[in-house]
XYZ file of C-alpha atoms in Angstrom:
762
model
C 0.000 0.000 0.000
C 1.424 3.369 -0.996
C 1.976 5.822 1.854
C 0.159 9.139 1.629
C 2.376 10.791 4.233
C 3.357 14.315 3.143
C 7.032 14.646 2.293
C 9.188 16.378 4.881
C 11.138 19.284 3.441
C 13.765 20.787 5.728
C 15.181 24.230 4.945
C 18.427 25.140 6.713
C 18.861 28.909 6.887
C 16.619 31.925 7.395
C 18.229 34.310 4.919
C 17.167 35.425 1.456
C 17.514 31.962 -0.105
C 16.008 30.007 2.790
C 12.929 32.180 3.280
C 12.331 32.430 -0.456
C 12.509 28.663 -0.947
C 10.234 27.924 2.025
C 7.605 30.398 0.846
C 7.722 29.180 -2.734
C 7.251 25.602 -1.561
C 4.355 26.609 0.669
C 2.719 28.447 -2.210
C 3.186 25.711 -4.822
C 0.212 23.663 -5.913
C 0.142 19.914 -5.949
C 3.270 19.427 -3.830
C 2.180 17.838 -0.561
C 4.925 18.666 1.884
C 5.503 19.542 5.509
C 7.981 22.414 5.425
C 10.259 23.180 8.367
C 12.715 26.065 8.386
C 15.567 26.005 10.902
C 17.492 29.200 11.585
C 19.630 30.286 14.548
C 17.897 33.620 15.197
C 14.236 34.690 15.315
C 14.878 37.733 13.142
C 15.838 38.239 9.515
C 18.374 40.982 8.869
C 18.880 42.729 5.540
C 22.653 42.540 5.616
C 22.934 44.770 2.572
C 21.775 47.639 4.808
C 23.951 47.017 7.857
C 26.257 49.854 6.837
C 23.360 52.164 7.718
C 22.959 50.581 11.157
C 26.681 50.974 11.824
C 26.876 54.595 10.721
C 23.774 56.181 12.183
C 21.113 55.415 14.794
C 17.472 54.871 13.914
C 18.165 52.604 10.934
C 17.567 49.223 12.541
C 13.774 49.179 12.211
C 14.091 49.113 8.411
C 16.717 46.365 8.547
C 15.471 43.746 10.997
C 12.260 41.729 10.711
C 10.730 38.766 12.478
C 11.356 35.584 10.491
C 7.906 34.364 11.456
C 6.293 37.444 9.925
C 8.062 36.790 6.605
C 7.146 33.115 6.364
C 4.027 31.542 4.934
C 1.766 30.540 7.869
C 2.051 26.848 6.972
C 5.852 26.823 7.322
C 7.034 25.438 10.659
C 9.781 27.574 12.220
C 12.357 26.199 14.664
C 15.269 28.108 16.158
C 18.509 26.174 16.066
C 21.869 25.638 14.386
C 22.540 22.564 12.275
C 25.716 20.877 13.519
C 25.879 17.850 11.200
C 23.989 16.403 8.241
C 23.632 12.613 7.896
C 22.678 12.191 4.224
C 22.455 8.395 4.371
C 19.948 8.545 7.235
C 18.195 11.694 5.945
C 18.684 13.349 9.323
C 20.217 16.563 10.668
C 21.613 17.155 14.155
C 20.438 20.535 15.427
C 21.435 22.539 18.497
C 18.651 24.628 20.040
C 19.959 28.206 20.213
C 17.697 29.171 23.122
C 17.901 26.197 25.505
C 21.204 24.620 24.459
C 19.578 21.214 23.968
C 19.895 19.132 20.800
C 17.444 17.307 18.609
C 17.410 15.356 15.349
C 15.311 16.550 12.412
C 14.390 14.027 9.717
C 13.848 15.023 6.102
C 12.912 13.683 2.693
C 14.284 16.745 0.889
C 16.839 19.173 2.289
C 17.474 22.735 1.089
C 20.937 23.864 2.159
C 20.802 27.680 2.466
C 22.962 28.481 5.491
C 24.360 31.682 3.971
C 27.684 33.372 4.611
C 29.476 35.839 6.835
C 32.600 37.922 6.770
C 35.861 36.065 7.260
C 39.331 37.228 8.187
C 41.148 34.811 5.865
C 43.030 33.761 9.042
C 44.760 37.128 9.027
C 46.470 37.868 12.365
C 44.698 40.356 14.598
C 41.388 40.632 12.736
C 39.264 38.867 15.340
C 41.002 40.713 18.195
C 41.250 44.265 16.873
C 38.936 44.787 13.866
C 35.233 45.573 13.719
C 32.906 44.110 11.072
C 29.297 44.485 9.951
C 28.702 40.767 9.384
C 25.707 40.799 11.754
C 23.417 43.367 13.290
C 25.095 42.877 16.666
C 28.521 43.613 15.182
C 27.128 46.608 13.327
C 25.887 47.905 16.684
C 29.332 47.360 18.204
C 30.910 49.399 15.419
C 28.379 52.190 15.882
C 29.119 52.345 19.606
C 32.829 52.537 18.802
C 32.237 55.352 16.316
C 30.142 57.160 18.926
C 33.061 56.984 21.352
C 35.569 58.500 18.910
C 36.360 62.175 19.252
C 36.534 64.647 16.383
C 39.590 64.070 14.225
C 39.899 60.375 15.103
C 40.855 58.060 12.241
C 38.844 55.136 10.851
C 40.395 52.687 8.384
C 38.143 50.413 6.305
C 39.881 47.366 4.814
C 38.347 46.252 1.515
C 37.486 47.724 -1.859
C 34.199 46.032 -2.750
C 30.575 47.060 -2.324
C 30.470 46.498 1.449
C 33.531 48.645 2.081
C 32.415 51.398 -0.306
C 28.913 51.668 1.105
C 30.176 51.638 4.677
C 32.843 54.302 4.235
C 30.501 56.634 2.322
C 27.755 56.207 4.918
C 30.200 57.037 7.726
C 31.557 60.001 5.758
C 28.113 61.591 5.540
C 26.895 60.671 9.028
C 30.153 61.532 10.854
C 32.023 64.235 8.931
C 34.319 64.981 11.882
C 36.168 61.656 11.492
C 39.201 61.089 9.252
C 38.440 58.198 6.905
C 40.607 55.965 4.744
C 39.968 52.835 2.712
C 42.718 50.358 1.858
C 42.351 47.547 -0.676
C 44.605 44.903 -2.186
C 43.527 45.821 -5.734
C 41.612 48.859 -6.985
C 38.534 50.325 -5.387
C 35.354 49.013 -6.989
C 37.089 46.261 -8.994
C 33.828 45.179 -10.676
C 33.052 48.707 -11.894
C 33.884 50.086 -15.307
C 36.514 52.846 -15.517
C 33.720 55.354 -16.101
C 31.773 54.246 -13.031
C 34.935 54.106 -10.936
C 35.725 57.673 -11.951
C 32.277 58.753 -10.780
C 32.813 56.890 -7.503
C 36.068 58.727 -6.831
C 34.504 62.142 -7.280
C 31.274 61.340 -5.397
C 30.462 63.784 -2.623
C 30.946 61.286 0.204
C 34.308 60.109 -1.170
C 35.878 63.569 -1.302
C 37.121 63.330 2.287
C 38.130 59.652 2.105
C 41.768 58.727 1.528
C 41.970 55.837 -0.967
C 44.938 53.460 -0.722
C 44.958 50.891 -3.549
C 47.079 47.849 -4.417
C 48.142 47.526 -0.783
C 47.396 44.115 0.777
C 47.049 44.073 4.564
C 49.126 41.485 6.434
C 48.044 42.097 10.041
C 45.614 44.126 12.118
C 47.056 45.569 15.312
C 45.716 47.523 18.267
C 46.918 50.748 16.624
C 46.075 50.111 12.963
C 47.264 47.695 10.261
C 50.539 46.430 8.846
C 50.788 45.964 5.085
C 52.627 43.136 3.350
C 55.335 45.625 2.486
C 55.856 46.210 6.216
C 54.313 49.687 6.281
C 52.384 50.718 9.396
C 49.044 52.472 8.852
C 47.764 53.988 12.097
C 44.034 54.101 12.891
C 41.867 54.564 15.960
C 39.330 52.106 14.532
C 39.836 49.365 11.920
C 36.848 47.871 10.086
C 37.264 44.614 8.162
C 35.090 44.451 5.028
C 37.330 42.498 2.695
C 36.056 38.929 2.327
C 33.243 36.464 2.966
C 33.235 32.914 4.274
C 30.677 30.144 4.704
C 29.888 27.788 7.605
C 31.800 24.514 7.709
C 28.622 22.413 8.018
C 28.852 20.824 4.554
C 32.543 19.976 4.968
C 32.039 18.478 8.442
C 29.104 16.443 7.139
C 31.240 14.788 4.453
C 29.472 16.468 1.540
C 31.296 17.560 -1.607
C 32.617 21.111 -1.173
C 34.981 23.471 -2.964
C 38.156 24.910 -1.458
C 36.129 27.627 0.306
C 33.847 25.063 1.955
C 30.816 25.779 -0.240
C 28.506 22.886 -1.087
C 29.068 21.905 -4.722
C 25.885 21.421 -6.757
C 25.028 20.741 -10.388
C 23.001 22.925 -12.742
C 19.790 21.739 -11.037
C 21.255 22.902 -7.679
C 21.456 19.279 -6.479
C 24.378 17.781 -4.610
C 25.835 15.310 -7.163
C 26.167 12.474 -4.633
C 22.933 13.218 -2.762
C 20.111 14.379 -5.005
C 17.801 14.883 -2.030
C 20.021 17.800 -0.947
C 19.486 21.035 -2.891
C 21.718 24.075 -2.414
C 20.857 27.772 -2.662
C 22.574 31.036 -1.819
C 26.095 31.939 -0.742
C 26.876 28.564 0.850
C 26.708 26.626 -2.427
C 28.488 26.819 -5.788
C 27.435 25.469 -9.183
C 30.355 23.535 -10.613
C 29.500 23.743 -14.313
C 29.518 26.769 -16.618
C 26.143 27.982 -15.297
C 27.775 28.939 -12.014
C 31.079 30.313 -13.231
C 30.025 33.945 -12.952
C 27.617 33.890 -10.006
C 28.471 36.142 -7.086
C 27.838 35.719 -3.369
C 24.987 38.224 -3.101
C 21.319 38.463 -2.204
C 20.711 39.102 -5.903
C 21.848 35.522 -6.475
C 20.417 33.988 -3.306
C 16.780 35.026 -3.821
C 16.458 33.599 -7.366
C 18.332 30.467 -6.296
C 15.980 30.036 -3.347
C 13.017 30.225 -5.703
C 14.621 27.738 -8.083
C 15.541 25.364 -5.250
C 11.846 25.259 -4.356
C 11.018 24.506 -7.998
C 13.553 21.661 -8.023
C 12.053 20.118 -4.883
C 8.508 20.577 -6.203
C 9.437 18.899 -9.482
C 11.006 15.977 -7.606
C 7.917 15.532 -5.433
C 5.763 15.451 -8.569
C 8.093 13.030 -10.347
C 9.227 15.557 -12.940
C 12.667 16.562 -14.190
C 13.683 20.028 -12.937
C 15.029 22.758 -15.173
C 18.654 23.912 -14.807
C 19.271 27.179 -13.016
C 20.398 30.171 -15.059
C 20.824 33.778 -14.022
C 21.790 36.952 -15.864
C 22.691 40.141 -14.010
C 21.438 43.464 -15.352
C 22.859 46.147 -13.075
C 24.947 46.644 -9.974
C 23.580 49.344 -7.656
C 25.707 50.993 -4.981
C 24.694 53.427 -2.276
C 27.193 56.250 -1.838
C 25.690 57.662 1.325
C 22.237 59.195 1.812
C 21.231 61.133 -1.283
C 23.726 59.606 -3.702
C 24.143 56.365 -5.586
C 25.601 54.668 -8.615
C 24.090 52.147 -11.022
C 26.481 50.124 -13.182
C 24.949 48.269 -16.084
C 26.468 44.829 -16.489
C 26.464 42.054 -18.988
C 24.891 38.708 -18.086
C 28.184 37.580 -16.503
C 28.547 40.682 -14.257
C 31.163 42.161 -16.563
C 30.657 45.948 -16.581
C 28.829 47.367 -19.569
C 29.791 50.672 -21.097
C 27.135 52.660 -19.285
C 26.614 53.759 -15.721
C 24.464 56.347 -14.040
C 24.948 58.112 -10.774
C 23.897 61.263 -9.064
C 23.404 63.187 -5.901
C 19.654 63.678 -6.195
C 18.506 60.252 -5.052
C 16.018 60.862 -2.217
C 16.829 58.547 0.671
C 19.093 56.329 -1.392
C 20.327 53.716 1.033
C 20.006 50.233 -0.330
C 22.840 48.258 -1.861
C 21.183 45.742 -4.113
C 21.916 44.175 -7.462
C 18.978 44.036 -9.845
C 18.761 40.709 -11.566
C 16.801 38.795 -14.109
C 16.553 35.036 -13.803
C 16.089 33.138 -17.008
C 15.126 29.958 -15.199
C 11.615 28.602 -15.350
C 10.624 30.208 -12.060
C 11.816 33.746 -12.775
C 13.529 35.809 -10.122
C 10.871 35.629 -7.449
C 9.604 39.197 -7.818
C 6.840 40.839 -9.753
C 8.773 42.944 -12.237
C 7.840 46.377 -13.501
C 6.613 46.395 -17.109
C 9.760 47.971 -18.486
C 12.406 46.810 -20.897
C 15.740 48.434 -21.538
C 18.390 47.537 -24.092
C 21.507 49.087 -25.504
C 21.697 49.928 -29.168
C 24.485 51.471 -31.173
C 24.084 55.219 -31.138
C 25.704 58.299 -32.538
C 26.206 60.312 -29.362
C 29.991 60.588 -29.067
C 30.264 56.994 -30.215
C 28.439 55.740 -27.107
C 25.347 53.580 -26.934
C 21.931 54.929 -26.053
C 19.554 53.526 -23.456
C 16.173 52.892 -25.023
C 13.159 52.611 -22.724
C 10.405 50.867 -24.660
C 7.599 51.546 -22.170
C 7.135 54.171 -19.524
C 8.028 52.736 -16.126
C 5.478 53.138 -13.335
C 5.961 56.086 -10.974
C 8.512 55.494 -8.220
C 7.299 54.655 -4.697
C 6.117 57.512 -2.551
C 8.723 59.590 -0.716
C 9.226 58.424 2.837
C 7.401 55.159 2.267
C 8.900 51.776 3.018
C 11.117 51.262 -0.044
C 9.564 49.467 -3.012
C 7.944 46.403 -1.525
C 7.570 43.610 -4.070
C 5.580 40.673 -2.743
C 6.805 37.315 -3.925
C 4.515 34.793 -5.507
C 5.180 32.588 -2.472
C 2.836 34.888 -0.507
C 5.181 35.355 2.411
C 8.389 37.257 1.892
C 8.730 40.875 0.867
C 11.769 42.033 -1.047
C 12.894 45.600 -1.548
C 13.886 46.778 -4.978
C 16.838 49.181 -4.955
C 15.999 52.847 -4.627
C 18.969 53.717 -6.808
C 17.517 51.782 -9.748
C 14.114 53.423 -9.348
C 15.730 56.835 -9.121
C 17.260 56.392 -12.583
C 13.810 56.968 -14.033
C 13.022 60.612 -14.513
C 9.355 61.389 -15.270
C 8.790 63.522 -18.337
C 5.396 65.221 -18.356
C 5.825 66.236 -21.971
C 5.454 62.695 -23.273
C 2.522 60.339 -23.093
C 2.606 56.859 -21.670
C 2.536 55.271 -25.079
C 5.557 57.088 -26.466
C 9.115 55.899 -26.526
C 11.411 58.035 -24.444
C 15.140 58.295 -25.072
C 17.641 59.386 -22.439
C 20.836 60.836 -23.799
C 24.119 60.578 -21.920
C 25.066 63.792 -20.189
C 28.417 64.935 -18.933
C 31.827 64.380 -20.363
C 32.257 60.899 -18.912
C 28.928 59.393 -19.887
C 27.143 59.432 -16.531
C 23.400 60.057 -16.344
C 22.359 62.452 -13.559
C 19.530 61.201 -11.383
C 17.838 64.543 -10.788
C 14.089 65.163 -11.175
C 12.352 67.960 -13.071
C 11.397 71.005 -11.002
C 7.697 70.183 -11.257
C 8.389 66.723 -9.860
C 10.412 68.226 -6.998
C 7.425 70.399 -6.123
C 5.180 67.334 -6.219
C 7.516 65.431 -3.917
C 7.654 68.302 -1.425
C 3.868 68.635 -1.420
C 3.446 64.914 -0.850
C 6.081 64.843 1.900
C 4.260 67.635 3.717
C 0.922 65.809 3.495
C 2.130 62.272 4.142
C 1.751 62.257 7.971
C -1.880 63.300 7.612
C -2.487 60.721 4.890
C -1.027 57.952 7.040
C -3.079 59.118 10.028
C -6.311 58.967 8.027
C -5.567 55.561 6.504
C -4.386 53.976 9.766
C -7.457 55.078 11.720
C -9.678 53.826 8.923
C -8.024 50.403 8.603
C -6.166 49.686 11.863
C -3.219 48.226 9.949
C 0.144 49.882 9.376
C 0.824 47.841 6.241
C -2.601 48.580 4.740
C -2.231 52.267 5.618
C 1.150 52.417 3.886
C -0.362 50.738 0.828
C -3.126 53.353 0.721
C -0.571 56.166 0.978
C 1.429 54.516 -1.795
C -1.690 54.381 -3.991
C -2.324 58.050 -3.256
C 1.220 58.818 -4.412
C 0.601 56.967 -7.669
C -2.615 58.935 -8.244
C -0.707 62.135 -7.486
C 1.917 61.210 -10.071
C -0.730 60.561 -12.730
C -2.648 63.790 -12.075
C -2.272 67.042 -13.985
C -0.927 68.920 -10.978
C -1.178 72.278 -12.723
C -4.946 72.257 -12.133
C -4.737 71.259 -8.445
C -5.144 74.344 -6.255
C -4.637 72.642 -2.872
C -2.347 69.570 -2.994
C -3.033 68.619 0.637
C -6.789 68.662 0.104
C -6.444 66.640 -3.094
C -4.222 64.029 -1.421
C -6.425 63.788 1.682
C -9.513 63.324 -0.500
C -7.789 60.636 -2.556
C -6.540 58.831 0.552
C -9.927 58.924 2.278
C -11.760 57.538 -0.732
C -9.187 54.779 -1.188
C -9.450 53.929 2.520
C -13.261 53.768 2.396
C -13.021 51.275 -0.462
C -10.339 49.253 1.331
C -12.335 49.238 4.581
C -15.138 47.297 2.897
C -12.857 44.390 1.987
C -11.045 44.686 5.332
C -14.315 44.082 7.174
C -14.745 40.794 5.301
C -11.207 39.771 6.295
C -11.907 40.601 9.935
C -15.012 38.413 9.878
C -12.985 35.413 8.656
C -10.089 36.158 11.023
C -9.175 33.398 13.472
C -10.237 34.696 16.890
C -10.655 38.364 17.857
C -9.053 40.903 15.521
C -7.151 43.811 17.070
C -5.482 46.771 15.330
C -1.776 46.679 14.620
C 0.060 48.805 17.210
C 1.979 51.922 16.193
C 5.114 53.070 17.978
C 4.707 56.828 17.687
C 8.199 57.816 18.817
C 9.749 55.568 16.145
C 7.381 56.327 13.258
C 7.703 59.801 11.710
C 4.248 59.638 10.173
C 2.584 58.574 13.414
C 4.690 61.000 15.459
C 3.416 63.880 13.380
C -0.181 63.139 14.379
C 0.380 62.084 17.980
C -1.670 65.038 19.223
C -4.836 63.339 18.029
C -6.360 60.369 19.818
C -4.799 57.190 18.478
C -5.346 54.597 21.224
C -5.783 50.953 20.244
C -9.189 50.771 21.906
C -10.543 53.698 19.883
C -9.094 52.360 16.628
C -10.738 49.015 17.437
C -14.118 50.641 18.064
C -13.831 52.654 14.854
C -13.793 49.385 12.910
C -17.360 48.738 14.115
C -18.655 51.793 12.277
C -19.530 51.701 8.608
C -16.651 52.840 6.371
C -18.389 56.139 5.594
C -19.239 56.813 9.259
C -15.655 56.032 10.119
C -14.344 58.455 7.494
C -16.599 61.259 8.721
C -15.569 60.686 12.345
C -11.833 60.533 11.557
C -11.837 63.672 9.423
C -13.950 65.592 11.929
C -12.594 64.459 15.301
C -8.975 63.669 14.481
C -8.224 66.330 11.869
C -10.888 68.979 12.588
C -12.276 69.135 9.047
C -15.441 71.245 8.672
C -18.508 69.279 7.606
C -18.659 71.203 4.340
C -15.216 69.899 3.377
C -16.017 66.383 4.625
C -19.058 66.373 2.374
C -16.897 67.330 -0.613
C -14.363 64.613 0.190
C -16.978 61.854 0.434
C -19.411 63.126 -2.182
C -22.185 63.790 0.349
C -24.411 66.697 1.205
C -23.334 68.714 4.225
C -26.484 67.689 6.102
C -25.787 64.023 5.417
C -22.199 64.409 6.620
C -23.423 65.977 9.872
C -25.910 63.153 10.373
C -23.248 60.484 9.822
C -20.884 62.254 12.222
C -23.572 62.437 14.894
C -24.429 58.760 14.393
C -20.755 57.752 14.674
C -20.312 59.683 17.924
C -23.439 58.113 19.414
C -22.212 54.605 18.554
C -18.858 55.277 20.227
C -20.468 56.833 23.320
C -22.627 53.731 23.702
C -19.562 51.504 23.433
C -17.112 53.500 25.527
C -17.201 55.740 28.592
C -15.030 58.831 28.896
C -11.422 57.550 29.139
C -9.250 58.431 32.115
C -6.378 60.903 31.899
C -2.992 59.568 30.681
C -1.499 59.694 34.194
C -4.389 57.659 35.615
C -4.136 55.244 32.675
C -0.452 54.677 33.440
C -1.103 54.206 37.157
C -3.874 51.674 36.501
C -1.683 49.740 34.056
C 1.206 49.483 36.537
C -1.132 48.333 39.316
C -2.841 45.902 36.921
C 0.481 44.300 35.943
C 1.653 44.028 39.552
C -1.573 42.296 40.587
C -1.423 39.927 37.612
C 2.199 38.955 38.323
C 1.465 38.287 41.985
C -1.667 36.287 41.146
C -3.766 38.496 43.441
C -7.218 37.880 41.964
C -8.981 40.082 44.514
C -6.786 43.058 43.622
C -7.274 42.380 39.916
C -11.045 42.318 40.265
C -11.004 45.676 42.081
C -9.296 47.251 39.068
C -11.732 45.839 36.511
C -15.111 47.243 35.532
C -18.018 44.897 36.069
C -18.570 44.330 32.334
C -14.878 44.281 31.377
C -13.953 42.455 28.156
C -10.584 40.899 27.305
C -9.532 40.377 23.677
C -6.541 38.232 22.651
C -5.348 38.390 19.031
C -3.247 35.371 18.055
C -4.228 35.464 14.390
C -4.380 31.673 14.234
C -0.584 31.617 14.567
C -0.276 31.742 18.361
C -2.722 29.943 20.632
C -5.100 32.431 22.200
C -8.698 32.630 23.368
C -10.881 32.322 20.257
C -13.640 34.467 21.783
C -13.622 37.552 24.031
C -13.567 36.882 27.789
C -16.370 38.820 29.505
C -16.937 39.705 33.156
C -14.789 40.791 36.082
C -14.162 37.357 37.616
C -13.541 35.555 34.327
C -11.141 38.204 33.036
C -9.183 38.306 36.319
C -8.649 34.543 36.237
C -7.776 34.607 32.542
C -5.169 37.365 32.933
C -3.547 35.647 35.911
C -3.399 32.435 33.885
C -1.830 34.168 30.888
C 0.942 35.676 33.025
C 1.637 32.288 34.618
C 1.671 30.589 31.213
C 4.419 32.852 29.876
C 6.757 31.647 32.616
C 9.947 33.067 34.027
C 11.850 33.190 30.735
C 9.704 36.130 29.627
C 10.677 39.648 30.679
C 7.997 42.305 31.112
C 8.498 46.003 30.504
C 6.592 49.179 29.736
C 6.607 50.684 26.248
C 4.727 53.358 24.347
C 2.119 52.079 21.905
C -0.337 54.300 20.031
C 0.518 57.197 22.305
C -0.307 55.236 25.468
C 1.705 53.129 27.864
C 1.524 49.381 27.302
C 3.194 46.211 28.593
C 5.578 44.337 26.295
C 6.471 40.710 27.015
C 9.815 39.706 25.492
C 11.644 36.424 25.131
C 15.270 36.282 23.964
C 15.085 39.922 22.923
C 11.979 39.518 20.741
C 8.508 40.780 21.607
C 5.995 37.959 22.075
C 2.990 39.874 23.423
C 1.736 43.424 23.856
C -0.948 44.257 26.403
C -2.758 47.537 26.913
C -5.924 48.632 28.688
C -8.835 50.971 28.088
C -10.074 52.508 31.331
C -12.769 54.896 32.508
C -13.959 56.106 35.899
C -15.641 52.713 36.420
C -12.333 50.839 36.039
C -10.610 48.909 33.272
C -13.211 48.278 30.576
C -11.065 46.486 27.993
C -7.881 44.448 28.083
C -6.259 44.154 24.654
C -3.573 41.487 24.171
C -1.735 41.205 20.840
C 0.061 37.880 20.348
C 0.064 37.738 16.550
C 3.789 37.919 15.637
C 3.062 39.605 12.303
C 1.593 42.575 14.177
C 4.526 42.767 16.581
C 7.322 42.248 14.056
C 7.209 45.671 12.423
C 7.907 47.499 15.674
C 9.713 44.933 17.785
C 13.162 46.279 16.987
C 12.268 49.876 17.836
C 10.655 49.196 21.222
C 12.916 49.867 24.175
C 10.897 48.668 27.176
C 11.296 50.098 30.649
C 11.659 47.055 32.938
C 8.657 46.372 35.162
C 9.526 46.294 38.838
């Protein structure tokens, strides 16, 4: 009898390749598989942005994300480090990174995507005296060291590739008082064309950086470095950004590896001796001609992760997989905030004859290589409907860049950069801002016309500046964006949905004849409100099918510029929750009137109503909220009640808890079907007191409790191993605590977990 047991697919690694492959497998049809992803840490870090974390504070929230929030809900996540693979037994020994215990994980198919990190090449003194940005913790250590340096102190960056360039330029802009130098064994930017390298040298951030080329370093000391020629180069801080290495797992497991320890795979990404093991990302290398020109980069890892999933899916269905093939299009480098460089490449990463760079790239921070995968699964991203190709031209003997279709408008200023959702329905990738900034809108040409960009400047670089009219549009949108976010968030109760609405408003703004718009803020607010009303209708249907009670996503006002700009208006979780019970139009009237003080005449114009109808809807909305909620207590009383509430819950004092609660108190717990939580609200003073005491006991002693700000109010954050696992806040009136709101859904905590700095509860 044939077994119908689902195949066990084990993914080792929670980086670009691992998460991509797990999500693609979870989203594939017809492949019955139980997918487990094992990764050492609960968070995913965009390593290509760690130079920002090292150079300036406030960058971590855009760099670090909960792995759970990026994974498809059906993917099982376990925290651990693989110590040995037993291919004959189809088992992996894993060390639990939280408890220190070990377990054995069985598999039918294994995806090896353990990634890479910086290595010292066994150079003396690197581990003792040099800083790196190989992890977010090490990036923090470097930032603390830079903070401790006085004006005029010297920083020496070892390396000449993308990591070194982006780090030194970021430091140059963020800390102009430091003396910077970069030393490399070859030339700076060895993969760049002479034209692009010339632009790099004269970039604004590089003007104060001393460049030392063709000088290999032999040793790092406490006072600097020693070159192979015996020369001493003094520095107060040395940063190593010269080379990458991979874990020794494959070598220790007896698998075929190259001299660097990377798992060797064939064109189908399979280990030649063990076809049930598929490699993806930095820790593997294709041994035939298909892999000769592939770099260790996220631009390679993400497409390989997608293809690894396709290989496993094909095997589970009894089909022959396609070989992996990848062609690079451009290399994008950040040269500090506001500047960047895009180098066009051939399919093998060899520099093409064209590059573009400029100092007018708003918020340019990401170092990413744009790619196109010619494999059967594509590159894992929805691509913009644009095509570009070089043709022989007559402009100084150089080629011209032909754009066959108008690209879509770039993402809105200040928004989370260019989110492209993968077809695997879990992971979100960011497309490079530098690449998007190469497009310059031209209002004189229609969308159906072909637009030609001519090279400008004596050395063939294309400036990235925008037309004046576009600059005005960007400034107008920037000024209105906090209000737009405030409207959308109150309407929808979701940060992600609110950002999507603001993004849609930006696209409408780009497509509008702005010469006929008298009041940009009014136009944008009207557009945002109408989009939010439409979105609220579908959101209500999602809430009805939600597993258990639905609660709004919390906003950390002090860490979110858009939310901080509207913190004067009421933004509490309880109110946002109650707003969702109004009809979308009632909600819009209430938000515009109460939160932003719009006159009813203007509200009527925004929503296409009569003024009398707008007044009636506003009155009805207020009456509904008054029926649902008593007058809330002052912030100081709210804070006092919360502290007393937590103390009573931790001590298990049910009598004290009941004294704090209103008679008809209701407790809501939002686990989203991911974390076990009460599927229905708990009602009544006695029931809620017992439930809260039980929840605190259930978390155990390994959870730390602290106070944080959420939605402008104090809340309690429960953390385990540095990651938030629950957020609790209360809604109180003169009668006591009327609502207890507990958010357990990790997807709602992930966005803000890295920016919360809890005050420990005593």
